[in-house]
Amino acid sequence: MTLYDAIAELPLTVEDYDLEARAQDVSSGFLRRTTTIGLHGAGHTGRGEDVSYDGEDQEALQRAGATQPLAGSWTLGSFCEHVEGLELWPEPARHEASRQYRIWAYESAGLNLALRQAGTSLHALLGREPRPVRFVCSRRLNDPEQPADAGRVTGLLTRYPTLRFKLDPTPDWDADIVAALQDSGAVDSIDFKGLYTGTVVDTPADPAFYERIARAFPDAWIEDPRLTPEIDAVLRGDRDRITWDANIHSVDDVDALPFPPKMVNVKPSRFGPLRELFRMYETCEERGIRMYGGGQFELGPGRGHIQLLASIFHPDGPNDVAPTGYNDVDPPDGLPESPLPVAAHDLGLAWG
């Protein structure tokens, strides 16, 4: 029996559902909007979160309201097949990847509800013990049109001295910024954002820039480099610490990588259907590929979902699943520190 088989036969009763809008300014300099989907049935509620990035997509969904034909008696597997056959977009999606995010929102809500109706949790159903979750704080050192400032890291370290970071380097990281980050000893991952095009986070495919940053942080994971022939030559000796994120939506994407990875970022929402996500977990375990989770500025139940999945499948990776307060423009005092103690609930897909 596969992991997906274990959940697909869960009975699921859906009576109705609702949508809840959320919005918050976040540390990367934009207003994050998400939509929580709440499925109701048999006295229980299961929630999932649509993390599509475009605010207009979120507003269109919220204007349309809860109009999908979801009511009925299902298995979780038949419910997921039904969802994947629906037109979930009242207006065309502005980004193709967002279609997967919305499928994940409905299917994770369905999994959450089915587990609650069955009186169990995901970890109990799968026979896996949740473990404390190691996490990193993902931050940029500047907002758009502003210079980089290492104080965004060093300032947080004065309040959270054991905090670890995943940072997005930019060409304006000068020698002083690099030295301050090196002195902090807190950089676990460097995300070059090399697979993005036409976004505010694009970075140039400059071999000298890549080499300067890679040599400055020899123990950090290198995420999403753009492997032009020149950059591939620069990073040839670093392949064991290269990880992939933006291009990983399925097992097929792992198979298409230029060389077998030691580790990959498994962002549940990127996979869309639950069967693809659980196939990924199994494949990585079978091949000995390490995993870590990634966040997408979740504002609602989605953050707890990825923390729980990290606890079950990859608690020791550099998980970009920090408590949401770390995404604030100015994170407050008193936030939980890494590793997060186990906070898995006895019912549903819930954490904390």
Tab-separated table of N, CA, C and O in Angstrom, residues 185-275:
chain	number	residue	atom	x	y	z
A	185	GLY	N	27.528	33.543	11.399
A	185	GLY	CA	27.527	32.087	11.418
A	185	GLY	C	26.144	31.478	11.344
A	185	GLY	O	25.957	30.307	11.711
A	186	ALA	N	25.153	32.242	10.854
A	186	ALA	CA	23.753	31.815	10.936
A	186	ALA	C	23.132	31.513	9.578
A	186	ALA	O	21.921	31.314	9.494
A	187	VAL	N	23.934	31.479	8.512
A	187	VAL	CA	23.384	31.290	7.169
A	187	VAL	C	23.425	29.814	6.804
A	187	VAL	O	24.488	29.231	6.606
A	188	ASP	N	22.257	29.190	6.703
A	188	ASP	CA	22.169	27.783	6.339
A	188	ASP	C	21.947	27.582	4.850
A	188	ASP	O	22.379	26.561	4.297
A	189	SER	N	21.257	28.509	4.192
A	189	SER	CA	20.896	28.331	2.787
A	189	SER	C	21.007	29.654	2.038
A	189	SER	O	20.678	30.709	2.586
A	190	ILE	N	21.460	29.555	0.799
A	190	ILE	CA	21.542	30.692	-0.106
A	190	ILE	C	20.659	30.381	-1.310
A	190	ILE	O	20.885	29.404	-2.021
A	191	ASP	N	19.638	31.200	-1.526
A	191	ASP	CA	18.682	30.975	-2.618
A	191	ASP	C	18.953	31.988	-3.724
A	191	ASP	O	18.632	33.163	-3.601
A	192	PHE	N	19.525	31.512	-4.845
A	192	PHE	CA	19.874	32.417	-5.933
A	192	PHE	C	18.672	32.856	-6.759
A	192	PHE	O	18.801	33.753	-7.600
A	193	LYS	N	17.503	32.247	-6.559
A	193	LYS	CA	16.314	32.593	-7.349
A	193	LYS	C	16.619	32.559	-8.845
A	193	LYS	O	16.065	33.334	-9.637
A	194	GLY	N	17.484	31.647	-9.240
A	194	GLY	CA	17.942	31.639	-10.618
A	194	GLY	C	16.936	31.096	-11.620
A	194	GLY	O	17.164	31.206	-12.824
A	195	LEU	N	15.850	30.503	-11.144
A	195	LEU	CA	14.870	29.906	-12.049
A	195	LEU	C	13.673	30.807	-12.288
A	195	LEU	O	12.735	30.425	-12.986
A	196	TYR	N	13.691	32.002	-11.690
A	196	TYR	CA	12.599	32.946	-11.886
A	196	TYR	C	12.951	33.904	-13.031
A	196	TYR	O	14.111	34.312	-13.176
A	197	THR	N	11.957	34.268	-13.813
A	197	THR	CA	12.137	35.271	-14.857
A	197	THR	C	10.955	36.227	-14.825
A	197	THR	O	9.810	35.822	-14.618
A	198	GLY	N	11.252	37.506	-14.997
A	198	GLY	CA	10.197	38.511	-15.049
A	198	GLY	C	9.554	38.813	-13.718
A	198	GLY	O	8.405	39.253	-13.663
A	199	THR	N	10.278	38.587	-12.616
A	199	THR	CA	9.746	38.882	-11.286
A	199	THR	C	10.672	39.861	-10.578
A	199	THR	O	11.799	40.114	-11.011
A	200	VAL	N	10.202	40.388	-9.450
A	200	VAL	CA	11.016	41.353	-8.700
A	200	VAL	C	12.167	40.674	-7.976
A	200	VAL	O	13.059	41.356	-7.451
A	201	VAL	N	12.187	39.324	-7.928
A	201	VAL	CA	13.255	38.632	-7.208
A	201	VAL	C	14.288	38.016	-8.154
A	201	VAL	O	15.198	37.325	-7.692
A	202	ASP	N	14.164	38.256	-9.450
A	202	ASP	CA	15.157	37.732	-10.392
A	202	ASP	C	16.558	38.197	-10.008
A	202	ASP	O	16.754	39.338	-9.563
A	203	THR	N	17.539	37.310	-10.195
A	203	THR	CA	18.936	37.715	-10.042
A	203	THR	C	19.683	37.373	-11.326
A	203	THR	O	19.318	36.424	-12.032
A	204	PRO	N	20.732	38.124	-11.653
A	204	PRO	CA	21.431	37.899	-12.922
A	204	PRO	C	22.221	36.595	-12.906
A	204	PRO	O	22.738	36.173	-11.866
A	205	ALA	N	22.318	35.968	-14.067
A	205	ALA	CA	23.112	34.745	-14.209
A	205	ALA	C	24.568	35.127	-14.452
A	205	ALA	O	25.123	34.921	-15.541
A	206	ASP	N	25.188	35.686	-13.436
A	206	ASP	CA	26.551	36.211	-13.525
A	206	ASP	C	27.497	35.250	-12.807
A	206	ASP	O	27.428	35.099	-11.585
A	207	PRO	N	28.379	34.569	-13.540
A	207	PRO	CA	29.271	33.604	-12.895
A	207	PRO	C	30.108	34.208	-11.767
A	207	PRO	O	30.343	33.548	-10.742
A	208	ALA	N	30.568	35.440	-11.930
A	208	ALA	CA	31.381	36.058	-10.885
A	208	ALA	C	30.573	36.269	-9.605
A	208	ALA	O	31.072	36.052	-8.486
A	209	PHE	N	29.313	36.680	-9.754
A	209	PHE	CA	28.423	36.847	-8.603
A	209	PHE	C	28.200	35.507	-7.904
A	209	PHE	O	28.319	35.381	-6.670
A	210	TYR	N	27.900	34.478	-8.662
A	210	TYR	CA	27.686	33.152	-8.080
A	210	TYR	C	28.928	32.669	-7.351
A	210	TYR	O	28.842	32.137	-6.230
A	211	GLU	N	30.067	32.825	-7.985
A	211	GLU	CA	31.295	32.322	-7.366
A	211	GLU	C	31.613	33.078	-6.077
A	211	GLU	O	32.001	32.474	-5.072
A	212	ARG	N	31.430	34.392	-6.090
A	212	ARG	CA	31.712	35.198	-4.896
A	212	ARG	C	30.846	34.747	-3.718
A	212	ARG	O	31.344	34.577	-2.597
A	213	ILE	N	29.556	34.528	-3.963
A	213	ILE	CA	28.659	34.148	-2.874
A	213	ILE	C	28.900	32.697	-2.455
A	213	ILE	O	28.928	32.382	-1.253
A	214	ALA	N	29.092	31.808	-3.406
A	214	ALA	CA	29.310	30.396	-3.066
A	214	ALA	C	30.575	30.208	-2.247
A	214	ALA	O	30.603	29.411	-1.292
A	215	ARG	N	31.639	30.947	-2.579
A	215	ARG	CA	32.887	30.816	-1.837
A	215	ARG	C	32.766	31.481	-0.447
A	215	ARG	O	33.413	31.047	0.506
A	216	ALA	N	31.933	32.498	-0.340
A	216	ALA	CA	31.784	33.192	0.949
A	216	ALA	C	31.057	32.337	1.974
A	216	ALA	O	31.277	32.491	3.183
A	217	PHE	N	30.182	31.422	1.484
A	217	PHE	CA	29.384	30.599	2.396
A	217	PHE	C	29.563	29.129	2.013
A	217	PHE	O	28.648	28.493	1.485
A	218	PRO	N	30.743	28.572	2.299
A	218	PRO	CA	31.070	27.236	1.799
A	218	PRO	C	30.272	26.107	2.432
A	218	PRO	O	30.277	24.991	1.917
A	219	ASP	N	29.598	26.379	3.546
A	219	ASP	CA	28.835	25.337	4.225
A	219	ASP	C	27.324	25.476	4.022
A	219	ASP	O	26.555	24.676	4.565
A	220	ALA	N	26.902	26.482	3.268
A	220	ALA	CA	25.472	26.719	3.064
A	220	ALA	C	24.959	25.920	1.870
A	220	ALA	O	25.683	25.680	0.896
A	221	TRP	N	23.696	25.519	1.957
A	221	TRP	CA	23.029	24.938	0.800
A	221	TRP	C	22.849	26.009	-0.274
A	221	TRP	O	22.609	27.174	0.049
A	222	ILE	N	22.954	25.613	-1.522
A	222	ILE	CA	22.790	26.523	-2.658
A	222	ILE	C	21.498	26.133	-3.374
A	222	ILE	O	21.409	25.066	-3.974
A	223	GLU	N	20.500	27.008	-3.304
A	223	GLU	CA	19.185	26.689	-3.867
A	223	GLU	C	18.976	27.408	-5.192
A	223	GLU	O	19.267	28.594	-5.332
A	224	ASP	N	18.452	26.670	-6.158
A	224	ASP	CA	17.990	27.196	-7.444
A	224	ASP	C	19.013	28.057	-8.176
A	224	ASP	O	18.736	29.199	-8.573
A	225	PRO	N	20.220	27.532	-8.416
A	225	PRO	CA	21.130	28.267	-9.301
A	225	PRO	C	20.659	28.149	-10.746
A	225	PRO	O	20.012	27.163	-11.124
A	226	ARG	N	20.974	29.147	-11.545
A	226	ARG	CA	20.723	29.034	-12.986
A	226	ARG	C	21.985	28.467	-13.611
A	226	ARG	O	22.997	29.168	-13.749
A	227	LEU	N	21.935	27.200	-13.998
A	227	LEU	CA	23.142	26.511	-14.429
A	227	LEU	C	23.424	26.734	-15.910
A	227	LEU	O	23.298	25.827	-16.738
A	228	THR	N	23.808	27.966	-16.241
A	228	THR	CA	24.398	28.189	-17.548
A	228	THR	C	25.722	27.420	-17.598
A	228	THR	O	26.250	27.002	-16.555
A	229	PRO	N	26.273	27.169	-18.766
A	229	PRO	CA	27.547	26.453	-18.807
A	229	PRO	C	28.625	27.111	-17.950
A	229	PRO	O	29.411	26.413	-17.287
A	230	GLU	N	28.652	28.446	-17.926
A	230	GLU	CA	29.670	29.144	-17.135
A	230	GLU	C	29.433	28.966	-15.638
A	230	GLU	O	30.378	28.745	-14.862
A	231	ILE	N	28.173	29.060	-15.205
A	231	ILE	CA	27.868	28.903	-13.782
A	231	ILE	C	28.024	27.447	-13.359
A	231	ILE	O	28.502	27.143	-12.260
A	232	ASP	N	27.666	26.516	-14.232
A	232	ASP	CA	27.867	25.095	-13.927
A	232	ASP	C	29.344	24.817	-13.676
A	232	ASP	O	29.706	24.063	-12.764
A	233	ALA	N	30.208	25.440	-14.458
A	233	ALA	CA	31.645	25.251	-14.252
A	233	ALA	C	32.081	25.818	-12.901
A	233	ALA	O	32.879	25.211	-12.174
A	234	VAL	N	31.535	26.976	-12.537
A	234	VAL	CA	31.877	27.603	-11.258
A	234	VAL	C	31.440	26.729	-10.083
A	234	VAL	O	32.147	26.614	-9.070
A	235	LEU	N	30.271	26.090	-10.209
A	235	LEU	CA	29.690	25.330	-9.100
A	235	LEU	C	29.917	23.830	-9.218
A	235	LEU	O	29.333	23.061	-8.442
A	236	ARG	N	30.754	23.393	-10.146
A	236	ARG	CA	30.931	21.956	-10.375
A	236	ARG	C	31.344	21.234	-9.086
A	236	ARG	O	30.882	20.128	-8.809
A	237	GLY	N	32.192	21.861	-8.293
A	237	GLY	CA	32.627	21.228	-7.048
A	237	GLY	C	31.638	21.351	-5.900
A	237	GLY	O	31.888	20.829	-4.812
A	238	ASP	N	30.504	22.023	-6.135
A	238	ASP	CA	29.513	22.259	-5.081
A	238	ASP	C	28.221	21.479	-5.302
A	238	ASP	O	27.219	21.743	-4.641
A	239	ARG	N	28.239	20.511	-6.200
A	239	ARG	CA	26.989	19.848	-6.557
A	239	ARG	C	26.321	19.150	-5.371
A	239	ARG	O	25.101	19.046	-5.327
A	240	ASP	N	27.116	18.680	-4.414
A	240	ASP	CA	26.519	17.991	-3.273
A	240	ASP	C	25.737	18.928	-2.361
A	240	ASP	O	24.992	18.461	-1.494
A	241	ARG	N	25.876	20.235	-2.551
A	241	ARG	CA	25.089	21.162	-1.727
A	241	ARG	C	24.115	22.008	-2.553
A	241	ARG	O	23.554	22.972	-2.045
A	242	ILE	N	23.898	21.616	-3.803
A	242	ILE	CA	22.899	22.293	-4.632
A	242	ILE	C	21.538	21.641	-4.406
A	242	ILE	O	21.398	20.421	-4.474
A	243	THR	N	20.534	22.457	-4.107
A	243	THR	CA	19.167	21.983	-3.927
A	243	THR	C	18.259	22.716	-4.909
A	243	THR	O	18.635	23.729	-5.496
A	244	TRP	N	17.054	22.177	-5.052
A	244	TRP	CA	16.122	22.715	-6.042
A	244	TRP	C	14.763	22.958	-5.404
A	244	TRP	O	14.319	22.209	-4.539
A	245	ASP	N	14.097	24.014	-5.867
A	245	ASP	CA	12.825	24.414	-5.274
A	245	ASP	C	11.808	24.778	-6.353
A	245	ASP	O	10.835	24.068	-6.580
A	246	ALA	N	12.025	25.898	-7.042
A	246	ALA	CA	10.997	26.459	-7.927
A	246	ALA	C	10.603	25.515	-9.057
A	246	ALA	O	9.485	25.600	-9.570
A	247	ASN	N	11.483	24.611	-9.447
A	247	ASN	CA	11.200	23.707	-10.565
A	247	ASN	C	10.698	22.340	-10.110
A	247	ASN	O	10.523	21.442	-10.935
A	248	ILE	N	10.439	22.169	-8.815
A	248	ILE	CA	10.045	20.860	-8.300
A	248	ILE	C	8.543	20.841	-8.032
A	248	ILE	O	8.063	21.376	-7.015
A	249	HIS	N	7.794	20.236	-8.972
A	249	HIS	CA	6.343	20.101	-8.847
A	249	HIS	C	5.896	18.645	-8.900
A	249	HIS	O	4.709	18.361	-8.720
A	250	SER	N	6.835	17.732	-9.158
A	250	SER	CA	6.476	16.330	-9.320
A	250	SER	C	7.753	15.494	-9.293
A	250	SER	O	8.879	16.024	-9.392
A	251	VAL	N	7.589	14.181	-9.208
A	251	VAL	CA	8.732	13.279	-9.311
A	251	VAL	C	9.398	13.419	-10.672
A	251	VAL	O	10.638	13.346	-10.783
A	252	ASP	N	8.615	13.647	-11.700
A	252	ASP	CA	9.191	13.812	-13.044
A	252	ASP	C	10.174	14.977	-13.076
A	252	ASP	O	11.173	14.933	-13.814
A	253	ASP	N	9.914	16.017	-12.302
A	253	ASP	CA	10.825	17.160	-12.273
A	253	ASP	C	12.154	16.783	-11.624
A	253	ASP	O	13.211	17.307	-12.004
A	254	VAL	N	12.120	15.903	-10.642
A	254	VAL	CA	13.367	15.412	-10.041
A	254	VAL	C	14.146	14.604	-11.080
A	254	VAL	O	15.367	14.746	-11.216
A	255	ASP	N	13.431	13.763	-11.817
A	255	ASP	CA	14.092	12.953	-12.841
A	255	ASP	C	14.725	13.818	-13.926
A	255	ASP	O	15.702	13.401	-14.570
A	256	ALA	N	14.183	15.017	-14.146
A	256	ALA	CA	14.673	15.887	-15.217
A	256	ALA	C	15.834	16.779	-14.781
A	256	ALA	O	16.372	17.525	-15.617
A	257	LEU	N	16.249	16.720	-13.532
A	257	LEU	CA	17.345	17.573	-13.071
A	257	LEU	C	18.651	17.202	-13.779
A	257	LEU	O	18.828	16.057	-14.214
A	258	PRO	N	19.582	18.143	-13.861
A	258	PRO	CA	20.819	17.871	-14.612
A	258	PRO	C	21.730	16.844	-13.942
A	258	PRO	O	22.622	16.293	-14.600
A	259	PHE	N	21.540	16.583	-12.659
A	259	PHE	CA	22.288	15.549	-11.955
A	259	PHE	C	21.461	15.138	-10.736
A	259	PHE	O	20.621	15.915	-10.257
A	260	PRO	N	21.633	13.923	-10.217
A	260	PRO	CA	20.833	13.472	-9.075
A	260	PRO	C	21.072	14.369	-7.860
A	260	PRO	O	22.222	14.605	-7.478
A	261	PRO	N	20.014	14.863	-7.242
A	261	PRO	CA	20.189	15.782	-6.112
A	261	PRO	C	20.415	15.045	-4.804
A	261	PRO	O	19.957	13.915	-4.620
A	262	LYS	N	21.121	15.702	-3.888
A	262	LYS	CA	21.223	15.201	-2.517
A	262	LYS	C	20.011	15.600	-1.686
A	262	LYS	O	19.652	14.915	-0.727
A	263	MET	N	19.388	16.745	-2.071
A	263	MET	CA	18.255	17.243	-1.303
A	263	MET	C	17.399	18.124	-2.201
A	263	MET	O	17.915	18.775	-3.114
A	264	VAL	N	16.080	18.138	-1.936
A	264	VAL	CA	15.160	18.994	-2.684
A	264	VAL	C	14.152	19.602	-1.718
A	264	VAL	O	13.890	19.072	-0.635
A	265	ASN	N	13.608	20.732	-2.149
A	265	ASN	CA	12.566	21.430	-1.386
A	265	ASN	C	11.205	20.881	-1.830
A	265	ASN	O	10.864	20.958	-3.009
A	266	VAL	N	10.465	20.338	-0.894
A	266	VAL	CA	9.137	19.795	-1.182
A	266	VAL	C	8.102	20.755	-0.595
A	266	VAL	O	7.800	20.719	0.593
A	267	LYS	N	7.596	21.647	-1.448
A	267	LYS	CA	6.534	22.567	-1.045
A	267	LYS	C	5.195	21.914	-1.392
A	267	LYS	O	4.869	21.770	-2.583
A	268	PRO	N	4.402	21.511	-0.418
A	268	PRO	CA	3.184	20.761	-0.718
A	268	PRO	C	2.274	21.435	-1.731
A	268	PRO	O	1.749	20.776	-2.636
A	269	SER	N	2.093	22.745	-1.628
A	269	SER	CA	1.163	23.419	-2.535
A	269	SER	C	1.623	23.353	-3.980
A	269	SER	O	0.808	23.398	-4.905
A	270	ARG	N	2.927	23.260	-4.216
A	270	ARG	CA	3.441	23.197	-5.586
A	270	ARG	C	3.031	21.912	-6.296
A	270	ARG	O	3.005	21.853	-7.520
A	271	PHE	N	2.721	20.874	-5.511
A	271	PHE	CA	2.397	19.585	-6.113
A	271	PHE	C	0.931	19.485	-6.492
A	271	PHE	O	0.563	18.620	-7.289
A	272	GLY	N	0.089	20.344	-5.926
A	272	GLY	CA	-1.327	20.314	-6.267
A	272	GLY	C	-2.009	19.093	-5.703
A	272	GLY	O	-2.291	19.013	-4.498
A	273	PRO	N	-2.295	18.078	-6.525
A	273	PRO	CA	-2.979	16.885	-6.037
A	273	PRO	C	-2.207	16.177	-4.922
A	273	PRO	O	-0.980	16.042	-4.980
A	274	LEU	N	-2.941	15.678	-3.950
A	274	LEU	CA	-2.325	14.964	-2.834
A	274	LEU	C	-1.534	13.750	-3.307
A	274	LEU	O	-0.476	13.435	-2.754
A	275	ARG	N	-2.028	13.060	-4.335
A	275	ARG	CA	-1.335	11.855	-4.776
A	275	ARG	C	0.062	12.177	-5.278
A	275	ARG	O	1.001	11.376	-5.110
